[in-house]
Structure formats: structure tokens, C-alpha cells
Coordinates of C-alpha atoms in Angstrom, one line a residue:
M200 CA 32.9 264.9 126.1
T201 CA 34.6 262.2 126.7
A202 CA 37.5 261.4 130.1
A203 CA 40.1 259.7 131.3
D204 CA 42.2 259.3 133.7
V205 CA 45.3 260.4 131.3
I206 CA 45.8 262.0 127.7
V207 CA 48.9 260.8 126.5
I208 CA 49.8 262.5 123.1
G209 CA 52.0 260.8 120.4
G210 CA 52.4 257.8 119.6
G211 CA 55.9 257.3 119.4
I212 CA 57.4 254.5 121.5
M213 CA 57.3 256.2 124.6
G214 CA 53.8 257.2 123.7
A215 CA 52.4 253.8 123.1
S216 CA 54.2 252.7 125.9
A217 CA 53.3 254.8 128.9
A218 CA 49.5 253.8 127.6
F219 CA 50.5 250.1 127.8
F220 CA 51.6 250.5 131.0
L221 CA 49.0 253.2 132.6
R222 CA 46.4 249.9 131.6
R223 CA 48.2 247.8 133.7
R224 CA 48.5 250.1 136.3
G225 CA 44.6 250.1 135.8
K226 CA 44.0 253.7 134.5
S227 CA 42.4 255.0 131.6
V228 CA 43.6 256.7 128.7
I229 CA 43.9 258.2 125.5
L230 CA 46.0 258.0 122.6
L231 CA 46.6 260.5 120.4
E232 CA 49.0 260.2 117.6
R233 CA 48.3 262.1 114.5
G234 CA 49.6 260.2 112.6
L235 CA 50.0 256.3 112.6
V236 CA 51.3 255.1 116.0
G237 CA 55.4 254.1 115.9
Q238 CA 55.5 256.0 112.3
Q239 CA 57.7 259.3 113.2
A240 CA 61.3 258.2 114.8
S241 CA 60.4 255.3 116.8
G242 CA 60.3 253.5 113.5
V243 CA 62.9 255.3 110.5
N244 CA 66.2 254.9 113.5
F245 CA 68.3 252.0 113.7
G246 CA 66.4 249.5 115.4
N247 CA 69.7 249.7 118.1
V248 CA 69.1 247.9 122.0
R249 CA 72.0 248.9 123.2
R250 CA 73.2 250.0 127.2
Q251 CA 76.7 250.1 127.0
G252 CA 77.7 253.9 125.4
R253 CA 74.9 256.1 127.5
H254 CA 76.0 258.0 129.3
L255 CA 76.3 257.2 133.0
H256 CA 73.0 258.4 134.8
Q257 CA 70.7 256.6 131.9
L258 CA 72.4 252.9 132.6
P259 CA 69.0 252.5 135.2
L260 CA 66.7 253.6 132.9
A261 CA 68.5 251.5 130.8
N262 CA 68.5 248.2 132.3
R263 CA 65.1 249.3 133.3
S264 CA 64.1 248.3 130.3
R265 CA 66.6 246.0 129.4
A266 CA 63.7 244.2 131.4
I267 CA 61.1 244.6 129.7
W268 CA 62.7 243.7 126.4
R269 CA 63.4 240.3 127.3
S270 CA 60.2 239.8 128.4
L271 CA 58.1 241.6 125.4
P272 CA 57.1 239.1 122.9
E273 CA 55.3 237.6 126.0
L274 CA 54.4 241.1 127.5
I275 CA 52.6 242.1 124.2
G276 CA 52.5 239.4 123.1
E277 CA 53.7 240.4 118.6
D278 CA 57.9 239.4 117.6
C279 CA 59.0 242.4 117.3
E280 CA 62.4 240.8 116.3
F281 CA 63.9 241.7 119.2
V282 CA 67.3 239.2 118.6
A283 CA 69.9 239.5 121.7
A284 CA 72.9 238.7 120.0
G285 CA 75.5 241.5 121.5
H286 CA 76.3 244.6 121.1
L287 CA 80.7 245.8 120.0
R288 CA 81.8 249.6 120.1
V289 CA 85.8 249.2 118.5
S290 CA 87.2 251.6 117.7
Y291 CA 90.6 253.1 115.7
T292 CA 92.9 254.4 118.3
R293 CA 94.7 253.7 121.5
E294 CA 93.3 257.0 123.4
Q295 CA 89.4 256.2 122.6
A296 CA 89.7 252.2 123.4
D297 CA 91.1 254.2 126.8
R298 CA 87.7 256.2 126.8
M299 CA 86.5 252.5 126.6
E300 CA 88.3 251.0 129.2
A301 CA 87.5 253.8 131.6
Y302 CA 83.6 253.5 130.8
A303 CA 83.6 249.4 131.1
R304 CA 84.7 250.2 134.6
D305 CA 82.2 252.5 135.7
A306 CA 79.8 251.3 134.3
R307 CA 80.2 248.6 136.5
D308 CA 78.0 250.2 139.3
Y309 CA 74.8 251.1 137.7
G310 CA 75.0 247.0 136.9
L311 CA 77.0 246.9 132.6
D312 CA 79.5 244.4 133.3
L313 CA 81.0 245.5 129.7
E314 CA 84.4 242.9 128.4
M315 CA 87.2 244.5 126.8
L316 CA 89.1 242.5 123.9
S317 CA 91.7 243.0 122.1
S318 CA 92.8 243.5 119.4
N319 CA 93.6 239.6 119.0
A320 CA 91.0 238.8 120.5
L321 CA 89.3 240.4 118.0
R322 CA 90.9 239.4 114.9
E323 CA 89.5 235.4 117.5
R324 CA 86.3 236.2 117.2
F325 CA 85.4 238.7 114.8
P326 CA 87.9 238.2 111.9
Y327 CA 85.5 240.0 109.7
L328 CA 86.6 243.7 111.0
G329 CA 89.2 245.0 109.2
R330 CA 92.9 245.1 110.3
E331 CA 92.6 249.2 111.5
I332 CA 90.6 248.3 114.6
V333 CA 92.4 248.0 117.7
A334 CA 89.6 247.5 120.8
G335 CA 86.5 246.6 121.5
C336 CA 83.9 246.9 123.9
Y337 CA 81.7 244.0 124.1
D338 CA 78.0 243.8 126.6
P339 CA 77.4 240.2 124.9
T340 CA 73.9 241.7 126.6
G341 CA 73.3 243.8 123.6
G342 CA 70.8 243.4 120.9
H343 CA 68.1 244.8 117.9
A344 CA 64.7 244.8 117.0
N345 CA 62.7 246.2 114.4
P346 CA 61.6 249.8 115.2
R347 CA 58.6 249.5 112.6
L348 CA 57.5 246.5 114.0
T349 CA 58.0 247.8 117.8
A350 CA 55.9 250.3 118.2
P351 CA 53.1 250.0 116.4
A352 CA 52.7 246.0 118.5
I353 CA 53.1 248.5 121.8
G354 CA 50.1 250.3 120.8
R355 CA 48.1 247.7 119.5
A356 CA 48.7 245.5 123.0
A357 CA 47.7 249.2 124.7
R358 CA 44.3 249.2 122.5
R359 CA 44.0 245.2 123.8
A360 CA 44.5 246.4 127.3
G361 CA 42.4 248.9 127.6
A362 CA 43.7 252.5 125.8
D363 CA 41.4 255.1 123.5
V364 CA 44.4 254.8 120.4
R365 CA 43.7 257.0 118.1
E366 CA 45.3 257.6 115.5
E367 CA 44.5 260.3 112.6
A368 CA 44.4 262.3 115.7
E369 CA 45.8 265.9 116.1
V370 CA 45.5 267.6 118.7
I371 CA 45.0 271.1 117.5
G372 CA 44.7 273.4 121.4
I373 CA 45.0 272.5 125.0
G374 CA 44.9 274.5 128.3
K375 CA 44.6 273.5 132.1
V376 CA 40.0 274.4 132.9
G377 CA 40.2 273.9 136.7
E378 CA 41.6 270.1 137.7
D379 CA 41.2 269.3 134.4
F380 CA 43.2 269.5 131.0
V381 CA 40.8 270.2 127.9
V382 CA 42.9 269.0 124.0
E383 CA 41.1 269.6 121.0
V384 CA 41.3 266.9 118.6
A385 CA 40.6 267.9 115.4
G386 CA 37.1 267.2 114.4
Q387 CA 36.5 264.9 117.0
G388 CA 35.5 267.9 119.8
D389 CA 36.6 267.7 123.2
L390 CA 38.9 265.8 125.8
R391 CA 39.4 265.4 129.4
A392 CA 41.7 264.4 131.7
P393 CA 43.6 265.4 135.1
A394 CA 46.6 264.3 133.9
V395 CA 48.2 265.0 130.5
L396 CA 51.7 262.9 128.9
I397 CA 53.2 265.1 126.1
T398 CA 55.6 262.2 124.5
A399 CA 56.1 264.0 120.9
G400 CA 59.3 263.6 119.7
A401 CA 60.3 266.4 117.3
W402 CA 56.7 268.0 117.8
A403 CA 56.6 267.8 121.7
G404 CA 58.6 271.5 122.1
K405 CA 55.8 273.3 120.8
L406 CA 52.9 272.5 123.0
S407 CA 55.4 272.8 126.1
A408 CA 55.7 276.2 125.1
L409 CA 51.7 277.0 125.7
F410 CA 52.3 276.1 129.1
G411 CA 55.4 278.9 129.9
E412 CA 58.1 275.8 129.6
P413 CA 60.0 277.0 126.2
V414 CA 63.1 274.1 125.4
P415 CA 66.2 274.9 122.6
L416 CA 64.4 271.9 120.7
A417 CA 66.4 270.9 116.8
V418 CA 65.2 268.2 114.2
H419 CA 67.8 266.4 112.3
G420 CA 67.6 263.4 109.8
P421 CA 69.2 260.1 110.5
Q422 CA 70.9 258.3 107.6
M423 CA 70.2 255.2 107.0
T424 CA 70.7 252.3 104.6
V425 CA 69.9 248.4 104.1
T426 CA 71.8 246.5 101.9
E427 CA 71.2 243.5 99.3
P428 CA 71.2 240.4 101.0
L429 CA 74.1 239.1 102.0
P430 CA 74.9 235.2 103.8
Y431 CA 74.1 235.9 107.2
R432 CA 77.5 235.6 109.5
I433 CA 77.5 238.8 112.1
E434 CA 75.4 238.3 114.6
P435 CA 75.5 241.3 117.4
T436 CA 75.1 244.8 116.7
I437 CA 78.4 247.3 116.1
G438 CA 79.4 250.3 116.1
V439 CA 82.6 252.8 115.8
S440 CA 84.2 254.8 118.9
T441 CA 85.0 258.0 117.4
P442 CA 84.9 261.4 118.2
H443 CA 84.8 262.5 114.9
L444 CA 80.5 262.3 114.1
R445 CA 82.1 261.5 110.0
E446 CA 84.2 258.3 111.5
T447 CA 81.0 257.3 113.0
V448 CA 78.9 254.3 111.3
Y449 CA 77.1 251.0 113.0
F450 CA 75.7 248.3 111.2
R451 CA 73.6 244.9 111.6
Q452 CA 72.7 242.5 110.1
V453 CA 68.9 240.5 110.3
K454 CA 68.2 236.1 109.9
R455 CA 67.4 237.7 106.3
G456 CA 71.0 238.8 105.1
N457 CA 70.4 242.7 103.9
I458 CA 72.2 245.1 106.8
I459 CA 71.6 247.9 108.0
C460 CA 73.4 251.7 108.6
G461 CA 74.1 254.7 110.3
G462 CA 75.8 257.4 110.8
H463 CA 78.6 259.3 109.3
A464 CA 76.1 263.1 109.1
R465 CA 72.6 264.3 109.9
G466 CA 70.9 266.1 107.6
P467 CA 68.4 268.0 107.7
A468 CA 64.6 268.0 108.4
S469 CA 61.8 269.7 109.5
I470 CA 58.3 270.0 112.0
E471 CA 56.5 272.3 109.3
T472 CA 57.2 270.2 106.0
N473 CA 57.6 266.9 108.6
R474 CA 59.8 265.8 106.0
A475 CA 63.9 264.8 107.3
T476 CA 66.6 264.7 103.5
V477 CA 68.4 262.0 102.7
L478 CA 72.1 263.1 101.0
P479 CA 73.7 261.1 99.1
E480 CA 77.1 262.5 100.1
V481 CA 76.5 261.4 103.3
I482 CA 75.6 257.7 101.9
V483 CA 78.5 258.0 99.6
G484 CA 80.6 258.2 103.4
Q485 CA 79.1 256.3 105.1
M486 CA 79.5 253.4 103.3
E487 CA 83.2 254.1 103.2
Q488 CA 83.1 254.3 106.9
L489 CA 80.8 250.5 106.4
R490 CA 84.3 249.3 104.0
R491 CA 87.0 251.0 106.8
A492 CA 85.1 249.0 110.0
M493 CA 84.1 246.0 108.1
P494 CA 86.0 245.4 104.2
G495 CA 83.9 242.7 103.5
F496 CA 81.1 244.6 102.2
A497 CA 83.5 246.9 99.5
K498 CA 81.5 245.8 96.6
V499 CA 77.6 245.2 98.8
N500 CA 75.3 246.7 96.3
I501 CA 72.6 249.3 98.2
I502 CA 68.9 249.4 97.9
R503 CA 67.1 251.8 99.7
S504 CA 68.2 255.7 101.8
W505 CA 66.1 256.5 104.0
S506 CA 65.6 259.8 107.0
G507 CA 63.2 260.7 109.8
I508 CA 62.4 263.7 112.0
E509 CA 64.1 263.3 116.3
S510 CA 64.5 265.8 117.8
Y511 CA 67.3 267.2 119.2
L512 CA 68.6 269.0 123.0
P513 CA 72.0 270.9 123.7
D514 CA 73.1 268.6 126.6
D515 CA 72.3 266.1 124.6
A516 CA 70.4 264.5 127.8
P517 CA 65.4 264.2 127.0
I518 CA 63.5 265.7 129.0
M519 CA 61.5 264.0 131.4
G520 CA 59.1 264.1 134.5
P521 CA 57.0 266.7 135.8
S522 CA 56.2 270.7 134.8
A523 CA 58.1 272.9 136.6
T524 CA 54.4 275.3 135.9
T525 CA 51.9 272.8 135.5
P526 CA 50.3 270.6 138.1
G527 CA 49.1 267.2 136.3
L528 CA 51.1 267.5 133.3
F529 CA 54.9 265.7 132.2
Y530 CA 57.1 265.2 129.8
A531 CA 58.8 262.5 127.8
F532 CA 60.5 263.4 124.9
G533 CA 64.2 264.8 123.0
F534 CA 66.5 261.4 122.9
C535 CA 69.2 262.8 121.1
G536 CA 68.3 259.9 117.9
A537 CA 68.7 257.0 121.5
G538 CA 65.1 256.0 122.7
F539 CA 64.8 253.4 121.3
Q540 CA 65.5 250.5 123.7
I541 CA 65.3 253.3 126.5
G542 CA 61.3 253.7 125.1
P543 CA 59.4 250.7 126.9
G544 CA 61.8 252.1 130.0
V545 CA 60.5 255.0 129.3
G546 CA 57.1 254.2 128.7
E547 CA 57.4 252.6 132.4
T548 CA 58.7 255.2 134.7
M549 CA 56.5 257.1 133.5
A550 CA 53.1 256.0 133.9
E551 CA 54.8 255.0 137.6
L552 CA 55.3 258.4 137.8
V553 CA 52.3 259.7 136.5
A554 CA 49.9 257.3 138.4
T555 CA 51.7 257.7 142.1
G556 CA 52.9 260.6 142.1
E557 CA 57.3 259.2 142.2
T558 CA 59.8 256.6 140.3
G559 CA 62.0 254.9 142.0
T560 CA 63.8 254.6 138.8
P561 CA 66.3 258.3 139.0
I562 CA 65.1 261.2 136.0
T563 CA 66.1 264.4 137.9
P564 CA 69.1 264.8 135.3
Y565 CA 65.8 264.9 132.8
A566 CA 63.6 267.8 134.4
I567 CA 62.4 270.2 131.6
S568 CA 63.4 272.9 134.8
R569 CA 67.0 272.4 133.2
F570 CA 66.0 274.7 130.4
R571 CA 64.7 278.1 132.0
T572 CA 65.9 281.3 131.7

């Protein structure tokens, strides 16, 4: 029976990062991914590397992750197309602008300095924005990266660092025997470790339920599109801040010229069939909202649409931390469609927690015990 210090179940950006940072702490690690590393939510999302717009209590985690993003190419030895070109949120109403301004004031206490821009200042700096926009909130340290590259690159770095990274390794059984966990992998037999970290995204609820910790995890599919290439002009990531989901749109331009866009609504997804659906009516609405924010996109052509399987919790906050029922068991899942930027920070935080029993990054709001009935 193969043994390690830690078994990580789930090879998205959280699990790959945790395996990488556990190795840097000298722990032996087995990373199990039922498909390919980065194939699920970590690889199909928008690629936003943003701090603003998050719950304030999540900013310490986002700050920790931002420090990793700054040095990621040197840290893992690969380029994930991270561009620190800024992140801009815009609003159509004065009321929403006031909310953004209040958030900017509060975020300063967490080390995030945001710049509020009036409509005139926006027109001067970003003349391509639509005339309905009345204000903006700008973070010069934000940006974007390629999600299809990032988690696989971190997984390769973990393997180079000595982690046993196993793809096409489906967990079919897990239990605790004495002081150790025994994890059964289809076609590979049993693995043993005193600590297990579950980072299995939408599939993690099935595993936590085995330890008496069911959670109200819902799954949805993001609606994503990419356009034909256009002349490269838009550096920051841009998103509309609105209380109305149908008005929500966010977009970024890659150096090749294509516009990547998401928002407007989510679609159905299933962990039983491993499928998520693109809804044509949502894509049409998304393009309408994109043209509203960027009138210059009135005649741009879509070349591809896609979706994926993301997990959501009722309070719009993830589950992170130790199990409330089983010593040696840890969780990091349910990031509610906003896990990409914090992924490396989640991995480093969980590696610290698993290795030392504590972490300097506050994660108390994310305890799984909040869902006890």
C-alpha cells in the first residue's frame, strides 16, 4: 500500500497549489484527479485575477494570493499568460456607484487601494466605454490569466517538486483506519496517509457527506464566449457592477486580440453526467450587455462558447479548514465561481494549515461547521 504524509483529492487550481506548497514544506504528497489536472472549473472560468468585488473578509486570502501571482512564473517555471493590466468595475446607476465607493473606503483597511472614477474621468481614460456608464472603480493591481494553462502548469510544478500527481485516478472509497486514512482509487488499489485534503470542487460534497458533514452544494455552469480577434486596445479586465444578474457582464482582451466574455446568467450542470450546458438565449443576452458596455462591439463575431461545472453555496462563501468531525481531514471547495484568483493563496494557506495545524490567514468564516443542522 502506497503511503504519503498527505493525500489531496481534486486536481484543480486549489489542489495543485496545495500539493506544490506542501512539497515546499517537505511533506510527501499524492494528488489525485479523477480526470485531468485543471480540466473542470479551474480550466473553464473567465480567468479574472481580481481582488475588488469580493467579500471584505476574503481580502486577506486574496492579498496572499496576489503576492503569489506576482512571482508565479519564477515560482513554477511556466508562463500562464498573467497580465497585471488592472481591473475596472463600472456601474449604470448612481446608487450602485455609491455602493462601489463605500466598498473602496472599506477595502483600504484590508490593504486594497481602489480609485473611484467619475464619468468624465472614465471617458478620458477609457473612451471606448458606453455612455450609460456613470462611474467606475479601478484597481491597477488586478488583471487576468489563462485558466486553461494555470492549474496544469502548477500541477507540473508540483510533480517536479516531488509530488506524486495522478490523473485519471477516481476515488471510489475513503475511510479512516486507526490514525490513517485509506483512500481507494479505481484500478490502483489503496493509498494511506494521516491527512487528507479534499479540493474536489462540485464533487466534494459527496466526500464530505461520508464523514457526517453534508453541505448544500449547488452546481451551475458559467456561460462563456470568445470573439474573433480585434486590434488590441483593451488592457484591463472590465466588469459591470449591478444587483441585476441579467445586466452582469465581464470581459477582457488577450494579446492575440480575442475578447473573452462571461456573465448575464448561469446554465444547468450535472456532476452525474459531468456535463454543463451552454444556453443560446443567455449568450444572446450576454452579447447585448457587452454591446451596452462597449458599443464598439456591435458587429463582433463569436467564434466559440463553452461552459463547465462550478459549485456554489447559499452564503456565497467557500468551505475551507479542518473537518468538524474527523481529525486529519481538511476541506477547500465551493468557491462560488470566484476561486481562480485566490486559488494559489488557498493552496498555500491549506498547505500551511495541514503542515502546522494553523495559518496566519483568517479562514474562520469558511468553516464547514456553519452548515450543521
